[in-house]
PDB file of C-alpha atoms in Angstrom:
ATOM      1  CA  MET A   1     -12.437  10.161   6.000  1.00 45.00           C
ATOM      2  CA  GLY A   2      -9.598  12.344   6.667  1.00 49.00           C
ATOM      3  CA  PHE A   3      -6.572  12.142   8.092  1.00 49.00           C
ATOM      4  CA  HIS A   4      -4.725  14.526  10.144  1.00 47.00           C
ATOM      5  CA  ILE A   5      -1.045  14.207  11.649  1.00 48.00           C
ATOM      6  CA  THR A   6      -0.664  16.651  14.367  1.00 44.00           C
ATOM      7  CA  HIS A   7       2.352  15.750  15.824  1.00 42.00           C
ATOM      8  CA  ALA A   8       4.673  15.071  12.305  1.00 43.00           C
ATOM      9  CA  PRO A   9       6.608  18.159  11.934  1.00 39.00           C
ATOM     10  CA  GLU A  10       7.697  17.331   8.187  1.00 44.00           C
ATOM     11  CA  ALA A  11       6.308  15.610   5.535  1.00 48.00           C
ATOM     12  CA  SER A  12       9.377  13.847   4.769  1.00 49.00           C
ATOM     13  CA  VAL A  13      10.510  11.292   7.800  1.00 52.00           C
ATOM     14  CA  ASP A  14      13.724  10.580   6.143  1.00 51.00           C
ATOM     15  CA  CYS A  15      14.843  14.380   6.377  1.00 49.00           C
ATOM     16  CA  CYS A  16      13.951  14.917   9.942  1.00 49.00           C
ATOM     17  CA  ALA A  17      16.351  14.157  12.981  1.00 59.00           C
ATOM     18  CA  THR A  18      15.920  10.965  14.904  1.00 67.00           C
ATOM     19  CA  TYR A  19      13.427  12.299  17.363  1.00 70.00           C
ATOM     20  CA  ASP A  20      11.546  13.762  15.005  1.00 81.00           C
ATOM     21  CA  ARG A  21      11.509  10.049  12.498  1.00 83.00           C
ATOM     22  CA  LYS A  22       9.707   8.779  16.051  1.00 87.00           C
ATOM     23  CA  ILE A  23       7.423  11.429  16.440  1.00 89.00           C
ATOM     24  CA  ALA A  24       6.078  10.994  12.546  1.00 88.00           C
ATOM     25  CA  ARG A  25       6.178   6.989  12.847  1.00 92.00           C
ATOM     26  CA  ARG A  26       3.968   7.345  15.726  1.00 93.00           C
ATOM     27  CA  ALA A  27       1.716   9.850  14.198  1.00 92.00           C
ATOM     28  CA  ILE A  28       1.315   7.413  11.119  1.00 94.00           C
ATOM     29  CA  PHE A  29       0.603   4.662  13.197  1.00 95.00           C
ATOM     30  CA  GLU A  30      -2.094   6.605  15.206  1.00 95.00           C
ATOM     31  CA  ALA A  31      -3.393   7.679  12.045  1.00 93.00           C
ATOM     32  CA  TRP A  32      -4.139   4.123  11.181  1.00 94.00           C
ATOM     33  CA  SER A  33      -5.407   3.437  14.887  1.00 96.00           C
ATOM     34  CA  ASP A  34      -2.543   1.109  15.321  1.00 97.00           C
ATOM     35  CA  THR A  35      -3.689  -1.078  12.577  1.00 97.00           C
ATOM     36  CA  CYS A  36      -2.103  -2.892   9.338  1.00 97.00           C
ATOM     37  CA  ILE A  37      -3.412  -0.887   6.372  1.00 96.00           C
ATOM     38  CA  TYR A  38      -4.117  -4.105   4.692  1.00 97.00           C
ATOM     39  CA  CYS A  39      -5.718  -7.012   6.930  1.00 96.00           C
ATOM     40  CA  GLY A  40      -6.689  -4.565   9.807  1.00 95.00           C
ATOM     41  CA  ALA A  41      -4.469  -6.998  12.258  1.00 97.00           C
ATOM     42  CA  PRO A  42      -3.752  -4.910  15.538  1.00 97.00           C
ATOM     43  CA  SER A  43      -0.527  -3.429  16.174  1.00 94.00           C
ATOM     44  CA  PRO A  44       1.673  -3.441  12.795  1.00 96.00           C
ATOM     45  CA  THR A  45       5.216  -3.440  13.596  1.00 94.00           C
ATOM     46  CA  THR A  46       6.185  -2.433  10.348  1.00 95.00           C
ATOM     47  CA  LEU A  47       5.962   0.718   7.892  1.00 95.00           C
ATOM     48  CA  ASP A  48       5.116   0.061   4.450  1.00 96.00           C
ATOM     49  CA  HIS A  49       6.445   2.023   1.527  1.00 96.00           C
ATOM     50  CA  LEU A  50       3.236   2.161  -0.465  1.00 95.00           C
ATOM     51  CA  LEU A  51       5.226   2.433  -3.578  1.00 95.00           C
ATOM     52  CA  PRO A  52       8.282   0.649  -2.914  1.00 95.00           C
ATOM     53  CA  ARG A  53      11.679   2.307  -2.562  1.00 93.00           C
ATOM     54  CA  HIS A  54      13.173   0.564  -5.568  1.00 91.00           C
ATOM     55  CA  ARG A  55      10.427   1.797  -7.670  1.00 93.00           C
ATOM     56  CA  GLY A  56      11.185   5.632  -6.720  1.00 93.00           C
ATOM     57  CA  GLY A  57       9.088   5.621  -3.301  1.00 93.00           C
ATOM     58  CA  ILE A  58      10.450   7.812  -0.912  1.00 91.00           C
ATOM     59  CA  SER A  59      10.221   7.827   2.989  1.00 89.00           C
ATOM     60  CA  GLU A  60       7.616  10.559   2.796  1.00 89.00           C
ATOM     61  CA  THR A  61       4.115  10.409   4.904  1.00 89.00           C
ATOM     62  CA  SER A  62       1.882   9.776   2.131  1.00 90.00           C
ATOM     63  CA  ASN A  63       4.079   7.173   1.095  1.00 94.00           C
ATOM     64  CA  LEU A  64       4.434   5.239   4.483  1.00 95.00           C
ATOM     65  CA  ALA A  65       1.485   3.463   6.308  1.00 95.00           C
ATOM     66  CA  PRO A  66       1.463   0.955   9.425  1.00 97.00           C
ATOM     67  CA  CYS A  67       1.763  -2.680   8.012  1.00 96.00           C
ATOM     68  CA  CYS A  68       1.923  -5.993  10.129  1.00 97.00           C
ATOM     69  CA  SER A  69       5.068  -8.156   9.166  1.00 96.00           C
ATOM     70  CA  ARG A  70       2.793 -10.888   7.064  1.00 97.00           C
ATOM     71  CA  CYS A  71       1.610  -8.355   4.819  1.00 97.00           C
ATOM     72  CA  ASN A  72       4.564  -6.518   3.949  1.00 96.00           C
ATOM     73  CA  GLN A  73       6.248  -9.809   3.233  1.00 95.00           C
ATOM     74  CA  SER A  74       3.709 -10.774   1.070  1.00 96.00           C
ATOM     75  CA  LYS A  75       3.518  -7.493  -0.640  1.00 96.00           C
ATOM     76  CA  GLY A  76       7.376  -7.379  -0.931  1.00 93.00           C
ATOM     77  CA  ALA A  77       8.310  -5.087  -3.769  1.00 94.00           C
ATOM     78  CA  SER A  78       5.216  -5.190  -5.872  1.00 95.00           C
ATOM     79  CA  LEU A  79       3.367  -2.085  -6.680  1.00 95.00           C
ATOM     80  CA  LEU A  80       0.024  -1.876  -4.331  1.00 95.00           C
ATOM     81  CA  GLU A  81      -2.187  -1.575  -7.102  1.00 95.00           C
ATOM     82  CA  ASP A  82      -1.048  -5.089  -8.366  1.00 96.00           C
ATOM     83  CA  TRP A  83      -0.669  -6.840  -5.200  1.00 97.00           C
ATOM     84  CA  TYR A  84      -3.531  -5.701  -2.714  1.00 97.00           C
ATOM     85  CA  PRO A  85      -6.223  -6.666  -5.033  1.00 97.00           C
ATOM     86  CA  GLN A  86      -5.200  -9.980  -5.495  1.00 96.00           C
ATOM     87  CA  SER A  87      -4.497 -10.285  -1.883  1.00 96.00           C
ATOM     88  CA  GLN A  88      -6.588 -12.760   0.425  1.00 95.00           C
ATOM     89  CA  VAL A  89      -7.142  -9.590   2.814  1.00 96.00           C
ATOM     90  CA  PHE A  90      -8.162  -7.066   0.063  1.00 97.00           C
ATOM     91  CA  SER A  91     -10.793  -4.605   1.281  1.00 95.00           C
ATOM     92  CA  GLN A  92     -12.339  -1.965  -1.399  1.00 96.00           C
ATOM     93  CA  GLU A  93     -12.932  -0.023   1.830  1.00 95.00           C
ATOM     94  CA  ASN A  94      -9.057  -0.050   2.958  1.00 94.00           C
ATOM     95  CA  PHE A  95      -8.098   0.450  -0.785  1.00 96.00           C
ATOM     96  CA  ASP A  96     -10.088   3.590  -1.026  1.00 96.00           C
ATOM     97  CA  ARG A  97      -8.560   4.942   2.446  1.00 94.00           C
ATOM     98  CA  ILE A  98      -5.090   3.976   1.192  1.00 95.00           C
ATOM     99  CA  GLN A  99      -5.516   6.130  -1.659  1.00 94.00           C
ATOM    100  CA  SER A 100      -7.093   8.872   0.179  1.00 93.00           C
ATOM    101  CA  TRP A 101      -3.749   8.545   2.304  1.00 92.00           C
ATOM    102  CA  ARG A 102      -1.683   8.617  -0.696  1.00 91.00           C
ATOM    103  CA  ASN A 103      -3.080  12.006  -2.133  1.00 88.00           C
ATOM    104  CA  GLN A 104      -3.091  14.081   1.108  1.00 81.00           C
ATOM    105  CA  PRO A 105      -1.607  17.352   1.037  1.00 70.00           C
ATOM    106  CA  TRP A 106       1.152  17.060   4.017  1.00 57.00           C
ATOM    107  CA  ILE A 107       3.011  20.016   3.272  1.00 45.00           C
TER     108      ILE A 107
END
């Protein structure tokens, strides 16, 4: 399955103006059908940095994905590859989709 963000003006959410950040954020949620990328819960409220910021992750589309607060809190600053396969909500299908998301050419 491919991901297409048609409303995000730039790949980096941090460099955009406030309005553009809102558009990019909404587009990320829509690309995931407004579900948590980890557990599938509807209407997630946070964006997770797949590679945590303190480990060098930046706020760009390929590193951000919608996440419910429960999963976001559980993952914390863990690496996706360390946390998700060990979590109670692990799904190989979701893991593959997340990896595909991370590898998209957004520019």
